[in-house]
Every structure is written in structure tokens, then in C-alpha cells.
XYZ file of C-alpha atoms in Angstrom:
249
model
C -13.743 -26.446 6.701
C -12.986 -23.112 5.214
C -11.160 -22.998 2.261
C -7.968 -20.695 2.449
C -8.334 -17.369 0.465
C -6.391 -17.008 -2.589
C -3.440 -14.599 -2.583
C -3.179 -12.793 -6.182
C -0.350 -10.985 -7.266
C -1.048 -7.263 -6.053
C 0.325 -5.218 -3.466
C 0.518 -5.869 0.203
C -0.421 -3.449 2.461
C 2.338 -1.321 4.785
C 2.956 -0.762 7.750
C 0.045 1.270 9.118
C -2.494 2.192 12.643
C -5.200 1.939 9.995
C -6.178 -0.598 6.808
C -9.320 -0.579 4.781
C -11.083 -3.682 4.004
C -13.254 -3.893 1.408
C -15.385 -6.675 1.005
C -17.017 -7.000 -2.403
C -19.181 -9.622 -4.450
C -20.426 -9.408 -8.356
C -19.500 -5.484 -7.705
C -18.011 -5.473 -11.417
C -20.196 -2.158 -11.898
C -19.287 0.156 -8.543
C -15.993 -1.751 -7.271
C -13.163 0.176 -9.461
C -14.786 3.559 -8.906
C -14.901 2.952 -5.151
C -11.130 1.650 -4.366
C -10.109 4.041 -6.844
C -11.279 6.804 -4.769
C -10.618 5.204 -1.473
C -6.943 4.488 -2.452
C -6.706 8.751 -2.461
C -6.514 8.452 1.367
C -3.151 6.665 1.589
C -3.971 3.783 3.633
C -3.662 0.282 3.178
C -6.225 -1.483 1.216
C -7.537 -4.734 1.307
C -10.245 -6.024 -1.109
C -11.644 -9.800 0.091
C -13.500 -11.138 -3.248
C -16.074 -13.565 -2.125
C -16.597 -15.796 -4.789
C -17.581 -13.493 -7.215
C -19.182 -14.688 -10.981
C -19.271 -11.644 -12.928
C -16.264 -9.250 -14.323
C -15.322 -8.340 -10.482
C -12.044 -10.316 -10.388
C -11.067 -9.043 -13.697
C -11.716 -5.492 -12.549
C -9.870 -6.002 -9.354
C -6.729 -7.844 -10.776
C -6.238 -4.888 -13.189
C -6.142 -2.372 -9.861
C -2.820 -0.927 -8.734
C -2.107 -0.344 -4.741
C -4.216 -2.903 -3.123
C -3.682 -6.573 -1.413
C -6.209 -8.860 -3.418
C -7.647 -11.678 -1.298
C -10.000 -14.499 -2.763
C -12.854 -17.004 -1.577
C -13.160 -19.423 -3.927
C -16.869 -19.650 -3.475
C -19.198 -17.139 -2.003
C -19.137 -17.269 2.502
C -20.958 -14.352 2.907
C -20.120 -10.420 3.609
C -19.107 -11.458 7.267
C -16.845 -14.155 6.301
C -15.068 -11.768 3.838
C -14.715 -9.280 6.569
C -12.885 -12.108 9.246
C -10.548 -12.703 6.136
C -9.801 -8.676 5.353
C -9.740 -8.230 8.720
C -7.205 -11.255 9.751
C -5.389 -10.274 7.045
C -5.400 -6.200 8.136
C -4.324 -7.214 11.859
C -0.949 -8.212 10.913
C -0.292 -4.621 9.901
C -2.194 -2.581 11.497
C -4.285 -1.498 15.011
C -7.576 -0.662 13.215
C -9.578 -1.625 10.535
C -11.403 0.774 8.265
C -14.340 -1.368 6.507
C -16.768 0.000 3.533
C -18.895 -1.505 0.929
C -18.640 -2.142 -2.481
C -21.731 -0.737 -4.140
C -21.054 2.535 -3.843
C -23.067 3.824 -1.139
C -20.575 4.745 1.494
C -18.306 8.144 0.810
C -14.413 7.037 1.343
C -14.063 11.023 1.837
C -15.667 10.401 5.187
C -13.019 8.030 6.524
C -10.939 10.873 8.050
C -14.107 11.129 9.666
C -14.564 8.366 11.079
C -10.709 8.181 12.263
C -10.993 11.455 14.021
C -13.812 9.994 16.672
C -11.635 7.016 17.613
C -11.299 7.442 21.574
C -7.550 8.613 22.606
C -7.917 5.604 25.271
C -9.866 2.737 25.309
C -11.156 0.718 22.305
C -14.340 0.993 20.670
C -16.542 0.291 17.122
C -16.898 3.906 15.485
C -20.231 3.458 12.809
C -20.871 5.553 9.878
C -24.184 6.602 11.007
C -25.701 7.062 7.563
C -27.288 10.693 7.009
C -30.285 10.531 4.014
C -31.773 7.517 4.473
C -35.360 9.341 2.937
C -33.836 7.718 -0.017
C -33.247 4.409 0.698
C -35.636 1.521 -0.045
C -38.291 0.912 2.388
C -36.722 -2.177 3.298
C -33.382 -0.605 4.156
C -35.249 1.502 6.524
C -37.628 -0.691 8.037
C -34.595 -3.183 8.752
C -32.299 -0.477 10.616
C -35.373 0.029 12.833
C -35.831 -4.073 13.075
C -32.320 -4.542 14.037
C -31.175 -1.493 15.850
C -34.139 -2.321 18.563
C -32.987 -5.994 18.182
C -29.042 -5.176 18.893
C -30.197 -3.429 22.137
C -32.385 -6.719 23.549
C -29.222 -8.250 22.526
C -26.893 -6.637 25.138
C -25.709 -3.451 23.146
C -26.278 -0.059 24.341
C -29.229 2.147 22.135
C -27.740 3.050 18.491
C -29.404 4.117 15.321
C -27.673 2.510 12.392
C -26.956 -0.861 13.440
C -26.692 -1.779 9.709
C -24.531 0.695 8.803
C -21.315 -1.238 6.572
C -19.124 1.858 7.353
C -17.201 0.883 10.167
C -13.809 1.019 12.181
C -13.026 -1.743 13.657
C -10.035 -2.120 16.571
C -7.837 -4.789 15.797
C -7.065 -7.779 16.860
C -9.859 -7.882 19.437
C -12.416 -7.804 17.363
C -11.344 -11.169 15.875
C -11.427 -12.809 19.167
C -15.190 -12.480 20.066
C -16.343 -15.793 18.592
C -18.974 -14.097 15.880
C -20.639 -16.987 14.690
C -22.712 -15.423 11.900
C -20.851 -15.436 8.552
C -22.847 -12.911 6.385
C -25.120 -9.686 6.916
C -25.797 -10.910 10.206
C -21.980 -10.623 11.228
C -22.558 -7.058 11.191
C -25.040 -6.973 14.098
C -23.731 -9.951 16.641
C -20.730 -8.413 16.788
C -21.539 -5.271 18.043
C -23.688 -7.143 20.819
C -20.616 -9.216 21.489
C -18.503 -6.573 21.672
C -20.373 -4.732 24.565
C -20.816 -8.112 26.285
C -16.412 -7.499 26.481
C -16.623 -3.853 27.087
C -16.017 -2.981 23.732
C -18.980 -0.126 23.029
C -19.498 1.836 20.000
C -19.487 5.286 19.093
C -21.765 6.898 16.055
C -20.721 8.804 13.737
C -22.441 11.382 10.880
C -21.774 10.063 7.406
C -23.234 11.064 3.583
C -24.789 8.288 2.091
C -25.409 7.315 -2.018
C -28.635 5.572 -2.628
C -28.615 5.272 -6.664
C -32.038 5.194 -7.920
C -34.072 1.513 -7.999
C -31.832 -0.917 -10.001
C -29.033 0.750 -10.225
C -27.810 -0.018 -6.841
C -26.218 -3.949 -6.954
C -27.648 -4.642 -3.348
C -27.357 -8.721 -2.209
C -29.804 -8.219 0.726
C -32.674 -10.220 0.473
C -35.482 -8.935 2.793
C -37.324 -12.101 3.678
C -34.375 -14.290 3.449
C -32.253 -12.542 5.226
C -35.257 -11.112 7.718
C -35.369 -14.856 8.600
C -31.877 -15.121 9.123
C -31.529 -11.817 11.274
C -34.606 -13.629 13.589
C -32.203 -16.688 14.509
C -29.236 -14.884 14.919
C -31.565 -12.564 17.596
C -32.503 -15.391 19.411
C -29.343 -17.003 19.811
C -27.719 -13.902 21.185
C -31.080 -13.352 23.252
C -30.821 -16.556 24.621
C -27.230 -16.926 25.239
C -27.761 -13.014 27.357
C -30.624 -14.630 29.627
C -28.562 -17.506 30.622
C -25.372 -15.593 31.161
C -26.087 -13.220 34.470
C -22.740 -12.105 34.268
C -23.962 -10.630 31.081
C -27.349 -9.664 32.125
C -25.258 -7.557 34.914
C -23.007 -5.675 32.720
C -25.344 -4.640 30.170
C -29.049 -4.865 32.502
């Protein structure tokens, strides 16, 4: 069972179309810097802590502005996500989600607003611009996955990894996403299309600090392994289902 996150005593967010959630775990380095500058855009902001065991919770429980939720053990970047995002539906139509570490721009969030359809409902991705820079296995897995989404029942995209993300609200929370870390990220966008739910791509900057530097949790092998069965179940579950094979085939 799922332990209940952990209210703390900051602000909660207002009324809004739009919250950010911001997932973060053992970010004690990057975290402040980043809600400090996302915070400038005057939206809602929800930080999910999952379980952190360095100075993160310190650092966040000494930020102003923000609605503080807590796992009391690490669940994983997708499980974070559900709870920022359960917690962002009660508020608001769409949620704005970004990384921790640093890497995404929260300048480009007008951007991303601005290419959310005037009808219909849809997944806008930060399609992250300067990727030259980015390890070898950051690039290699985009590739892996984004060919992987599209076997999976999603139309063609090119950054399937990409954390930088607006997500439409509450029907996002209803598709039955079984993965609970990194490989959230990529079954939902294949069960969103299998519901009509597409996604649209958007240009974004992108911050690659040099090796080290960058507090990255991805684990290539372990989590290439983990990308493989998630793959096949959605692979599977597609051939079996000709209503989905239709939609998407």
C-alpha cells in the first residue's frame, strides 16, 4: 500500500488553469536555485520530495511560496509526479512539470503554455534543444525510447524523455500508468494516444553541467532493463487490443 505523503507547513497553491510540480530527490545542490527561479512565473508550485536523504528537505522547508509534499521513502520520479499531480488537479486544469537538477529553463514555461491547443487536450513536451552536450547515454536512450514509444501506440516524437512537460488535468490521472519511476514518463504518453490524448513538441534550452556536476538518478543498465519490460507490456497489451491496433495502426 502506498504510504500517504506528508503535508508540511508551507503554502498551498491558488486557484489557478496552471500548477507546477516539481518532483525532486537528494537535489540539496540544484533544488533552491530552480523553485526559486520558477516561483518568478506566478504560478502555483508544488514540490513532491521522494524520500530524500541528503539536505533536500531542509532546503525545501526553508522555501517561501510553495505546497511541500513528502514520501516517506523513495517511489520513484513517476510516483512523485501522480502525488504533485493529484495534488495540482484540485486547483487547477493543467499541470506544468520540471526537474530538479537543473537542466530544464523555468523561463521556457510561458513557452510551453502558449502551444496548449485552444480545443482539445493534449501533452505539450519540452523538446530539449543542445543535446551535443548531454552524456552519451542521455542520447542514446531518447533514440531507444522515442522509437520504442511509437511501437507502443504513440504517434513519431523526438524527445520522449524529455521531464519538461504540461500535463492536462485530471485525465491524465485516469489512464492507469502502471510504471512508478522514469518509466512513467514514457507509458503514459503511449496511453494517452491509446485515449486520444496526443502530444505536441515543443523547442526548449537545455543545461547539461559538465560530468559530475549534474545530480542525475538514471542508471543506464538498470533502468535500460526496466524501460525493456515496461516496452513489452505496453507492446503486448497493443497486439491484443485491436481496438487499439485500429486507432493508432
Amino acid at each position: 500500500m502506498t504510504p500517504t505523503p506528508i503535508p508540511q507547513n508551507v503554502a498551498q497553491p491558488s486557484p489557478s488553469p496552471y500548477a507546477v510540480v516539481i518532483p525532486v530527490y537528494n537535489h540539496a545542490a540544484t533544488v533552491t536555485a530552480v523553485i526559486q527561479k520558477t516561483l518568478k512565473q506566478n504560478l502555483p508550485v508544488i514540490v513532491v520530495d521522494d524520500g530524500s536523504t541528503d539536505d533536500t528537505l531542509k532546503n525545501l522547508r526553508s522555501l517561501q511560496g510553495i505546497c511541500l509534499l513528502c514520501h516517506n521513502h523513495n517511489q520513484g520520479k513517476g510516483a512523485a509526479l501522480i502525488t504533485g499531480m493529484t495534488e495540482a488537479a484540485k486547483t487547477a486544469e493543467w499541470a506544468v512539470c520540471l526537474d530538479a537538477d537543473g537542466q530544464h529553463d523555468p523561463d521556457d514555461i510561458p513557452v510551453l503554455l502558449r502551444s496548449i491547443p485552444e480545443s482539445g487536450r493534449a501533452i505539450i513536451i519540452g523538446n530539449r534543444k543542445g543535446m551535443e552536450n548531454a552524456p552519451w547515454t542521455s542520447r542514446f536512450g531518447r533514440k531507444f525510447s522515442n522509437f520504442w514509444v511509437w511501437v507502443s501506440g504513440a504517434a513519431p516524437l523526438a524527445d520522449t524523455q524529455s521531464g519538461f512537460r504540461v500535463y492536462p488535468l485530471p485525465e491524465i490521472l485516469y489512464l492507469d500508468v502502471k510504471a512508478r519511476r522514469y518509466q512513467y514518463e514514457l507509458e503514459v504518453l503511449a496511453r494517452a494516444a491509446w485515449q486520444g490524448i496526443g502530444a505536441v513538441e515543443v523547442p526548449v534550452t537545455v543545461d547539461y553541467a559538465p560530468d559530475g556536476a549534474r545530480i542525475s538518478h538514471f542508471r543506464p543498465w538498470r533502468d535500460f532493463v526496466r524501460n525493456t519490460g515496461t516496452f513489452a507490456r505496453l507492446i503486448t497489451r497493443r497486439v491484443f487490443s485491436p481496438t487499439l491496433w485500429y486507432r493508432k495502426g
